[in-house]
Short mmCIF file of N, CA and C in Angstrom, two decimals:
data_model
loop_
_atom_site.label_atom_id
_atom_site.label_comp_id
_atom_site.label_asym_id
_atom_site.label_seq_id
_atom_site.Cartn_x
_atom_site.Cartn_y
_atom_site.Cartn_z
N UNK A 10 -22.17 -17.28 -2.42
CA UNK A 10 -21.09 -16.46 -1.91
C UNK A 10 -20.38 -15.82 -3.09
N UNK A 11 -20.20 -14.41 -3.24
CA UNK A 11 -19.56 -14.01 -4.01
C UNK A 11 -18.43 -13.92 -4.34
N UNK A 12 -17.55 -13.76 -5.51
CA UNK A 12 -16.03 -14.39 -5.32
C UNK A 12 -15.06 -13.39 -4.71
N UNK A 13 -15.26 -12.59 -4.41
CA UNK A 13 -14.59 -11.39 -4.12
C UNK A 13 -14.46 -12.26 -2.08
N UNK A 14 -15.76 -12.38 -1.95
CA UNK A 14 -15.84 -13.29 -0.82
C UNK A 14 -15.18 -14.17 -0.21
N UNK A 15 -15.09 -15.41 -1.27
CA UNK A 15 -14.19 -16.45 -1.49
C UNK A 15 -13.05 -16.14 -1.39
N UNK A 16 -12.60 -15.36 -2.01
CA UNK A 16 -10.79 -15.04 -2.20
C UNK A 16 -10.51 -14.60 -1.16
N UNK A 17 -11.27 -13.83 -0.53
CA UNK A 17 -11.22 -12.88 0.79
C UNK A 17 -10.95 -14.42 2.27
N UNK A 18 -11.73 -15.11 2.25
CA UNK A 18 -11.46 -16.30 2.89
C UNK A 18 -10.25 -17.09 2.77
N UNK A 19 -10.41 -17.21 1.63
CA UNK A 19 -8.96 -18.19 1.02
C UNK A 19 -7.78 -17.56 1.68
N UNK A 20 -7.49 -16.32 1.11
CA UNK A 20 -6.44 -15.15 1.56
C UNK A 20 -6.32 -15.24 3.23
N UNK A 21 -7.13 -14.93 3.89
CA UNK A 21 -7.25 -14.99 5.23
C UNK A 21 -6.87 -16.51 6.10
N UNK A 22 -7.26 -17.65 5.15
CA UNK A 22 -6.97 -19.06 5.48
C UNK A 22 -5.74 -19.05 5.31
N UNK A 23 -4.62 -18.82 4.46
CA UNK A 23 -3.70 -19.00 3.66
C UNK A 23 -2.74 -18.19 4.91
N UNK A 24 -3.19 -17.18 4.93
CA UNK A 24 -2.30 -16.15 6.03
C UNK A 24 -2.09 -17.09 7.42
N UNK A 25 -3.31 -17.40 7.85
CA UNK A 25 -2.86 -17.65 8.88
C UNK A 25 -2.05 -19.58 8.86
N UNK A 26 -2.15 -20.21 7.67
CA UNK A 26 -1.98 -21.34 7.52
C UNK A 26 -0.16 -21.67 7.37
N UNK A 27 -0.16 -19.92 6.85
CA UNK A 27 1.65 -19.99 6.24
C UNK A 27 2.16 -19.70 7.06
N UNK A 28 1.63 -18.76 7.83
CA UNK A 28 2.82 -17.60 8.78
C UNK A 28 2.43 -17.88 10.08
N UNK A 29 1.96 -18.96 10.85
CA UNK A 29 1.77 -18.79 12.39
C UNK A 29 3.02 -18.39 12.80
N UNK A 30 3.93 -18.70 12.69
CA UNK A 30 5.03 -18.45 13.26
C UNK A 30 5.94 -17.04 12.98
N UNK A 31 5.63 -16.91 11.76
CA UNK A 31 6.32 -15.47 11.33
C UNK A 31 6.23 -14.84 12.16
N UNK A 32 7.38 -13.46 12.75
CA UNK A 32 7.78 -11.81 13.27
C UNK A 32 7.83 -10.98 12.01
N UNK A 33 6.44 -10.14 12.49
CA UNK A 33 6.41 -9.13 11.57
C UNK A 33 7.26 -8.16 11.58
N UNK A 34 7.62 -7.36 10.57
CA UNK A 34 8.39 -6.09 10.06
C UNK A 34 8.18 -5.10 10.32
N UNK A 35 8.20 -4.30 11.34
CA UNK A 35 7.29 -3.10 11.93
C UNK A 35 7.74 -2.20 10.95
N UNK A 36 8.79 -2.02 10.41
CA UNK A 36 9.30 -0.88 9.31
C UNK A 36 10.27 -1.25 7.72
N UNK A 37 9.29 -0.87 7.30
CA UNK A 37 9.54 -1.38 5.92
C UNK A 37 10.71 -0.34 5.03
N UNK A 38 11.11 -0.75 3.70
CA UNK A 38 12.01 -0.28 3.11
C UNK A 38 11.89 1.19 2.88
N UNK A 39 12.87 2.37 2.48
CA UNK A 39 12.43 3.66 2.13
C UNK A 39 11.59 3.74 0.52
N UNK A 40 11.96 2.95 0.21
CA UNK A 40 11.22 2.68 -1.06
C UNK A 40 10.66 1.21 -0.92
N UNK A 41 8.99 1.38 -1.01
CA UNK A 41 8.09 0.09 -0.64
C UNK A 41 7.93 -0.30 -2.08
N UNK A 42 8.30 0.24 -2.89
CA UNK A 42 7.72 -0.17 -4.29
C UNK A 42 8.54 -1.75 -4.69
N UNK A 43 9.59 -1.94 -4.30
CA UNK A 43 10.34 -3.45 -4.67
C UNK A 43 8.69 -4.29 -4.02
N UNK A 44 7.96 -4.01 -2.71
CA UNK A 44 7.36 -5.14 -2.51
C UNK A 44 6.11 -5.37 -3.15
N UNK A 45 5.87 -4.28 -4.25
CA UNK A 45 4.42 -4.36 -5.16
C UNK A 45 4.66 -5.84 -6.02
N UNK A 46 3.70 -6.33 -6.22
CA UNK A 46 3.88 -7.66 -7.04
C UNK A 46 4.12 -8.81 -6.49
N UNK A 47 4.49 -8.76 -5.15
CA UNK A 47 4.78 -9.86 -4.64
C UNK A 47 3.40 -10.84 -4.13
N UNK A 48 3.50 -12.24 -4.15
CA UNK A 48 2.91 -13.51 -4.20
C UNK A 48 2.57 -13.33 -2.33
N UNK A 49 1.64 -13.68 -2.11
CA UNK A 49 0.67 -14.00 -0.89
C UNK A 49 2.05 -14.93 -0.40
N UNK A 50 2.38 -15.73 -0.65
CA UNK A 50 3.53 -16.69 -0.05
C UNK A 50 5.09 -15.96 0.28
N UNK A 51 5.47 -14.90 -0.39
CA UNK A 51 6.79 -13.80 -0.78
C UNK A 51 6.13 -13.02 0.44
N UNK A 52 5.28 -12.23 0.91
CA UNK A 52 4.62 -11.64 1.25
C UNK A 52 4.92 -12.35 2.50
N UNK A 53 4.13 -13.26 3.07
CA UNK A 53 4.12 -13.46 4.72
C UNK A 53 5.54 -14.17 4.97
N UNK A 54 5.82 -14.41 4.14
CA UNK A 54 7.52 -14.84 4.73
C UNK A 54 8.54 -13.22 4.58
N UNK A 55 8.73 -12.58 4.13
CA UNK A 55 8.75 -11.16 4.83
C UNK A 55 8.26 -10.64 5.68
N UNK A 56 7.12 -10.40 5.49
CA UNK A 56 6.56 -9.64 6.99
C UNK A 56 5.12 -10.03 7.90
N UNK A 57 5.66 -11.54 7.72
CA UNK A 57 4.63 -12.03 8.48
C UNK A 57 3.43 -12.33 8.66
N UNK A 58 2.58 -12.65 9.46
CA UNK A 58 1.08 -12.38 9.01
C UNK A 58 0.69 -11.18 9.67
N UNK A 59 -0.59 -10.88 8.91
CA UNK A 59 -0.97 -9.36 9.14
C UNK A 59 -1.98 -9.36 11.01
N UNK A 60 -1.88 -8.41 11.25
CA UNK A 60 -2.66 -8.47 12.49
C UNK A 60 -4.55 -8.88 12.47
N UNK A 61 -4.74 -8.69 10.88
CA UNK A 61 -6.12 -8.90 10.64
C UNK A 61 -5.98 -8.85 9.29
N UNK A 62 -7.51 -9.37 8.82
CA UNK A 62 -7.07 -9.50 7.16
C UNK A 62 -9.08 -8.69 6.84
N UNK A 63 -9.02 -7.67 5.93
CA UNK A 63 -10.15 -7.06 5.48
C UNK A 63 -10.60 -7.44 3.99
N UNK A 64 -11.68 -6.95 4.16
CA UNK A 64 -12.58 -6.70 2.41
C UNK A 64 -12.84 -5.60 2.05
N UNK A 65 -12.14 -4.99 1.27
CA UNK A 65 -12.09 -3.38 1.26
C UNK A 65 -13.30 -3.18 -0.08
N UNK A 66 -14.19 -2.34 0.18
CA UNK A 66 -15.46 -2.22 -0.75
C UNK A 66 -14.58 -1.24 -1.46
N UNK A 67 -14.16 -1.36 -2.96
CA UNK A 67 -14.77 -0.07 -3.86
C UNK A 67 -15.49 0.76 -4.37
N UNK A 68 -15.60 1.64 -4.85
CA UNK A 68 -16.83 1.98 -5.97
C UNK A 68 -17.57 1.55 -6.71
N UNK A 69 -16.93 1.07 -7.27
CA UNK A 69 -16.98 -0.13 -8.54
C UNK A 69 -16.88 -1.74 -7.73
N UNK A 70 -17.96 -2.33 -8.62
CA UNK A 70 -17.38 -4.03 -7.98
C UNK A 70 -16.51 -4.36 -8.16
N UNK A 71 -15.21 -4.12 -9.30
CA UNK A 71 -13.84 -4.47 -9.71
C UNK A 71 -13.08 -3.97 -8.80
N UNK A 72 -13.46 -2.92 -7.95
CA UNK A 72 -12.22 -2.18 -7.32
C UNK A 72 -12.09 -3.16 -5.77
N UNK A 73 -12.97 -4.10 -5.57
CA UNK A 73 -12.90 -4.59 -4.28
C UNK A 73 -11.83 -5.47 -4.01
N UNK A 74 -10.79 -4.89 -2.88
CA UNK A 74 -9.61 -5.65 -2.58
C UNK A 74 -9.65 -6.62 -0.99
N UNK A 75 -8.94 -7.50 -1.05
CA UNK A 75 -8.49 -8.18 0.67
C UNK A 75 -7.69 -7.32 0.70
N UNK A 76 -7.63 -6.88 2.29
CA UNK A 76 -6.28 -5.95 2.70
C UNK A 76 -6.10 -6.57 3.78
N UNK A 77 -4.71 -6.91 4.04
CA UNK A 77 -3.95 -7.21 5.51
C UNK A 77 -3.17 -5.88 5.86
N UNK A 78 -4.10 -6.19 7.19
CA UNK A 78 -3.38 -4.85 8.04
C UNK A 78 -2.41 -5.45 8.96
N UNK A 79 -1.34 -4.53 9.46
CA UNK A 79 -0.55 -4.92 10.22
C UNK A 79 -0.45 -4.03 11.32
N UNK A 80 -0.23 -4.08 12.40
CA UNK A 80 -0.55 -3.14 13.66
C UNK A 80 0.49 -2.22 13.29
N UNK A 81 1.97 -2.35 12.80
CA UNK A 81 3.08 -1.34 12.76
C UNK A 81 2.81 -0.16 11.92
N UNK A 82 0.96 -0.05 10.91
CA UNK A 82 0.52 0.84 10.38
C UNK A 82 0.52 1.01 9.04
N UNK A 83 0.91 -0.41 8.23
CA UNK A 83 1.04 -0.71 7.12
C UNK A 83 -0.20 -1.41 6.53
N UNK A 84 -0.34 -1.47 5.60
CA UNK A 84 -1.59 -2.23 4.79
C UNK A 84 -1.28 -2.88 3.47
N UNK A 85 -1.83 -3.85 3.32
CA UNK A 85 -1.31 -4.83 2.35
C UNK A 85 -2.52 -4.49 1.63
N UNK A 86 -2.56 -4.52 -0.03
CA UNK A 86 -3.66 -4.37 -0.85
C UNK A 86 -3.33 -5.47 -1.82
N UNK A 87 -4.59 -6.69 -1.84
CA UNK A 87 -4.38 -7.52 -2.86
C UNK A 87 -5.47 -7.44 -4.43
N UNK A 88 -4.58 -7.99 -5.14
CA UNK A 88 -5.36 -8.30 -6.66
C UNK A 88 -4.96 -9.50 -6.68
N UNK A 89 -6.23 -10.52 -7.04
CA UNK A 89 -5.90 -11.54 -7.33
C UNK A 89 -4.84 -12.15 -6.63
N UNK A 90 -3.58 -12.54 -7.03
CA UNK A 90 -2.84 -13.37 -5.46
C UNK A 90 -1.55 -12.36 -5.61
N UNK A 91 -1.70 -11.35 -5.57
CA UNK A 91 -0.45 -10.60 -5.79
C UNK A 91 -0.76 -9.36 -5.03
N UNK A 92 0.20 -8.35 -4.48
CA UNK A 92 -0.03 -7.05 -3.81
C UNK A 92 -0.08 -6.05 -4.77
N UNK A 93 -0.66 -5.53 -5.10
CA UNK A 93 -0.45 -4.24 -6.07
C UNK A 93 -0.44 -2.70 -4.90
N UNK A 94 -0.95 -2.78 -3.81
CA UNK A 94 -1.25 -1.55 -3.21
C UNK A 94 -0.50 -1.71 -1.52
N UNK A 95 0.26 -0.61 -1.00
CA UNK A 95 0.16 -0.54 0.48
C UNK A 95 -0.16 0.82 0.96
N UNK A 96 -0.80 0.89 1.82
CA UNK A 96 -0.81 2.19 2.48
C UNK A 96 -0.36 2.39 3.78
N UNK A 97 0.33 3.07 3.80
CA UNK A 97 1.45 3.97 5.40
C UNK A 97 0.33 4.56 6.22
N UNK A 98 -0.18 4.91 7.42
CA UNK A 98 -0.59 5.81 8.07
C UNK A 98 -0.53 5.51 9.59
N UNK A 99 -0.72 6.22 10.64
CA UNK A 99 -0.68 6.17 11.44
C UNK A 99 -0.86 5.04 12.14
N UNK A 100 -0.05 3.97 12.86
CA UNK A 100 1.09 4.63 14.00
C UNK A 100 2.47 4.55 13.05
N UNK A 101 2.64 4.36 11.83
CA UNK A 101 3.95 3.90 11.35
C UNK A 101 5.06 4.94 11.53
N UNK A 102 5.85 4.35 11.24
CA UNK A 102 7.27 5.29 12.12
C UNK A 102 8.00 5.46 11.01
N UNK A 103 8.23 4.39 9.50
CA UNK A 103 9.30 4.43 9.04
C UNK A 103 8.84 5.46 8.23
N UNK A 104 10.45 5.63 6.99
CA UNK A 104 9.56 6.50 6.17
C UNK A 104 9.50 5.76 4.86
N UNK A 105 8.99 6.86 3.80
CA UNK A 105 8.96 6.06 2.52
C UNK A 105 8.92 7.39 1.46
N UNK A 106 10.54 6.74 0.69
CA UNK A 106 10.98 7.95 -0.33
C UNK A 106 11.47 9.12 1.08
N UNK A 107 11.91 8.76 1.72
CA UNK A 107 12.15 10.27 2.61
C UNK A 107 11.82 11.05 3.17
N UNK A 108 10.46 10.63 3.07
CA UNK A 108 9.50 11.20 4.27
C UNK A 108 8.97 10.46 4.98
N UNK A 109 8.31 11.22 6.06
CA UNK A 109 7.52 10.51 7.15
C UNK A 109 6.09 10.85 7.49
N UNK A 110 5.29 10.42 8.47
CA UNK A 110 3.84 10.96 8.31
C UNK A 110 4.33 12.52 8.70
N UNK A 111 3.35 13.25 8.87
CA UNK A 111 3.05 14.19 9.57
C UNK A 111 4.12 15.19 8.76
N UNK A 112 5.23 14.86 8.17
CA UNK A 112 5.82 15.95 7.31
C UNK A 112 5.23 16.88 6.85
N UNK A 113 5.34 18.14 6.46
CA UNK A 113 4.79 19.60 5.73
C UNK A 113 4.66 18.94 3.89
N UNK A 114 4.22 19.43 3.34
CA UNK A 114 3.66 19.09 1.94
C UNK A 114 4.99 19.31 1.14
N UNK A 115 5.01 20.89 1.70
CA UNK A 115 6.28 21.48 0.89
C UNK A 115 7.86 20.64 0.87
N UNK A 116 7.75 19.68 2.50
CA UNK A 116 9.54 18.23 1.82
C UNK A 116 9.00 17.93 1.06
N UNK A 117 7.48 17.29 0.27
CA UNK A 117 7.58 16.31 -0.58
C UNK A 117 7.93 17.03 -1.35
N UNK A 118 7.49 18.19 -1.90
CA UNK A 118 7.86 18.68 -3.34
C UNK A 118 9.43 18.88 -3.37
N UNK A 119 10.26 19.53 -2.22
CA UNK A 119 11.23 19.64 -1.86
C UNK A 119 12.26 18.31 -2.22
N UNK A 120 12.07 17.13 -1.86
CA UNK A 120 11.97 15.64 -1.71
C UNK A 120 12.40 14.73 -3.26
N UNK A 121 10.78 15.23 -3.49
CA UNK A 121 9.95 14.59 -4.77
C UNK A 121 10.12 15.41 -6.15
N UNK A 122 10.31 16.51 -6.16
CA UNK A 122 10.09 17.42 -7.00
C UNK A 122 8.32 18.09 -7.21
N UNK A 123 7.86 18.63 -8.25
CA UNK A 123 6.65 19.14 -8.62
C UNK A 123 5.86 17.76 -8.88
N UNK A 124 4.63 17.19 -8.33
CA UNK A 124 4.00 15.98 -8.40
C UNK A 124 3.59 16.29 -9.63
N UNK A 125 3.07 15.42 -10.25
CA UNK A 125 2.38 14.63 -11.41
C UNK A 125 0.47 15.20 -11.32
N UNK A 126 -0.05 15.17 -10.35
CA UNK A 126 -1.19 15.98 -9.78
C UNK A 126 -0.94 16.11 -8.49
N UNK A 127 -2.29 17.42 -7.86
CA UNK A 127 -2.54 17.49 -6.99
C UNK A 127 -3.53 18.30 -6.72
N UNK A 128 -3.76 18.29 -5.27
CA UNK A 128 -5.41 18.76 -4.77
C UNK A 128 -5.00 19.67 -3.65
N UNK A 129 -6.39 19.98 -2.92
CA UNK A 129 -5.82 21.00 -1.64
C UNK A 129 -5.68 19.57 -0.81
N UNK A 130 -6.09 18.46 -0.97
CA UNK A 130 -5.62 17.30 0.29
C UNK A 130 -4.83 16.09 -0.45
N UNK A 131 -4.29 16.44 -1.54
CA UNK A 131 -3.80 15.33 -2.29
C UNK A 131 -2.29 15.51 -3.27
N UNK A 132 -1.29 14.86 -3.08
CA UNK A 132 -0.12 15.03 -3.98
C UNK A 132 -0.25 13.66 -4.26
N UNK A 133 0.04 13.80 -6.01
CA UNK A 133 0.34 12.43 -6.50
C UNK A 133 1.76 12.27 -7.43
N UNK A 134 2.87 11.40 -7.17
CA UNK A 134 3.93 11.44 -7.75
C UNK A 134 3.57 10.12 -8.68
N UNK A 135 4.48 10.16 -9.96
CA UNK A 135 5.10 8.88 -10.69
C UNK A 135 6.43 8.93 -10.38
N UNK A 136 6.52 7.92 -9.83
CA UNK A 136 7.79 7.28 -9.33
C UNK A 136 8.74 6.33 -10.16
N UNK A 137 9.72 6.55 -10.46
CA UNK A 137 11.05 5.95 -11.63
C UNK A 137 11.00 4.59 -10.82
N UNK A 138 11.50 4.13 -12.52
CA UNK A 138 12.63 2.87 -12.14
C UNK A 138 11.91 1.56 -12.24
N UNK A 139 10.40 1.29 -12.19
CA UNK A 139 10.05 -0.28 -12.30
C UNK A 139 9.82 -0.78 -13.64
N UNK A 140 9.23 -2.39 -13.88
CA UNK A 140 8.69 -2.63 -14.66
C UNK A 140 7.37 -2.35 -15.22
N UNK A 141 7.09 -1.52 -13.92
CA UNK A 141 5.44 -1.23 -14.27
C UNK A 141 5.63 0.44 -13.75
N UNK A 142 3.86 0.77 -13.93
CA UNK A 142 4.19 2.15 -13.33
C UNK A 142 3.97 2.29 -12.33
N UNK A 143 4.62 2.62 -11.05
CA UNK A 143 4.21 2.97 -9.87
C UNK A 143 3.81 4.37 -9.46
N UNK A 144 2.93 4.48 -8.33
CA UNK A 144 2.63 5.89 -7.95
C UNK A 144 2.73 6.10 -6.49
N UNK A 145 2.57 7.26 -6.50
CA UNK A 145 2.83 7.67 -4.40
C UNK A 145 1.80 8.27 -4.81
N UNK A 146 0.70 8.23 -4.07
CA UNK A 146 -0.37 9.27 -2.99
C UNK A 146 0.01 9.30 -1.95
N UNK A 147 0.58 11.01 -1.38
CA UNK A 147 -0.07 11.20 -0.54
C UNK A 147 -1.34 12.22 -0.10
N UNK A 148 -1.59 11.92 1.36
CA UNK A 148 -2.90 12.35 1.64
C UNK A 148 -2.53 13.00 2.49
N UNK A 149 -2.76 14.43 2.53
CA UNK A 149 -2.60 15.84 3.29
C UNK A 149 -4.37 16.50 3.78
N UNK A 150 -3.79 16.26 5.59
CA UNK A 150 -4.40 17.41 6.53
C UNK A 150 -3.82 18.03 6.75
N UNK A 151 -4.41 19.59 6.48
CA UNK A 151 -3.61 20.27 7.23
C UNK A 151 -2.19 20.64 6.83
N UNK A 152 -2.29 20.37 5.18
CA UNK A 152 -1.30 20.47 4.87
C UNK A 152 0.55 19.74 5.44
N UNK A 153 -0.13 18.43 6.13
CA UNK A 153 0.99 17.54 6.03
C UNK A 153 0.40 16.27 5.78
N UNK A 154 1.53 15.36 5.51
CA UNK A 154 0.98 14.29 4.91
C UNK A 154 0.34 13.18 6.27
N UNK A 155 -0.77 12.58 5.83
CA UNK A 155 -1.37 12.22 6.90
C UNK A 155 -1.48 10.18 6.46
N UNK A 156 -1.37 10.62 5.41
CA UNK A 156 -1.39 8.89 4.94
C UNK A 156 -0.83 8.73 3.57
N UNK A 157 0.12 7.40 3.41
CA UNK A 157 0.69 7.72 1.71
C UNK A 157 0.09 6.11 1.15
N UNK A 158 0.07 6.13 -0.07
CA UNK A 158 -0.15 5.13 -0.71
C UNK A 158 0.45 4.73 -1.66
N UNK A 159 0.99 3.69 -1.52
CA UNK A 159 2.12 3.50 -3.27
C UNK A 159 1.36 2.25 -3.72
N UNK A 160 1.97 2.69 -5.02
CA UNK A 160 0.70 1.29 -5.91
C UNK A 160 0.91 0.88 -7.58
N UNK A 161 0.36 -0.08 -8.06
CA UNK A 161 0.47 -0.03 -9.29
C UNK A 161 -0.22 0.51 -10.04
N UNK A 162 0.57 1.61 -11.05
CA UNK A 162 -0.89 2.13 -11.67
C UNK A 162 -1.09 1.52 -12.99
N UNK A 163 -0.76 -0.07 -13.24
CA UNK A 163 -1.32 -0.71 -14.65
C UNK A 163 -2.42 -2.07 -14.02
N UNK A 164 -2.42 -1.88 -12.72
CA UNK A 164 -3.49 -2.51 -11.91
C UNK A 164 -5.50 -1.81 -11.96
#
């Protein structure tokens, strides 16, 4: 069994071993970045256990994460026993940094200022203020944002 495997089990054992009882958080802070870094244990005593727990394939064999999803449209991304990644998308309601899904491109820049990069389906901000560096992706159809991702970028 490969370890990416293992952890993926463990993680999934652990979830449901800590939090049977937890009520999840259907809407999280306007700024999700306080919950990057946080411990598998910090984690389900906030927001519970996830509605399911995944093995997200990368590109690369290093890039392969456990992700707990949560039905309120949030996603948990783990490294090792810590969150470095979440992603927002549909059905979620709250916002994050001041926007919401389905917003026009032009609040974020409006919002956010001029991103850091971008694509015809992609704005990427660096975001102030942590110990590490954080980032926002979002992901534009159609020229609104259709899914965001905040994360560590020394991960």
């Amino acid at each position: 069994m490969r370890g990416h495997a293992r952890a993926a089990i463990a993680l999934a054992l652990a979830a449901v071993s800590l939090a049977l009882a937890a009520e999840p958080t259907p809407v999280l802070d306007d700024d999700p970045s306080a919950l990057l870094g946080l411990t598998l244990a910090e984690s389900l005593s906030r927001l519970g256990p996830p509605s399911s727990v995944a093995a997200v394939r990368g590109d690369e064999a290093w890039q392969d994460d456990v992700a707990f999803l949560y039905a309120a449209g949030y996603t948990l991304f783990w490294y090792g026993d810590r969150l470095w990644q979440l992603r927002f998308a549909a059905p979620y309601a709250g916002s994050f940094y001041g926007l919401f899904l389905g917003d026009p491109a032009e609040k974020a820049c409006s919002l956010l200022g001029q991103p850091y990069a971008s694509g015809p389906d992609f704005l990427l901000y660096r975001m102030p203020g942590k110990a590490f560096p954080v980032r926002l992706r979002l992901v534009l159809s159609e020229g609104r944002v259709a899914a965001a991702y905040v994360y560590r970028a020394d991960v």
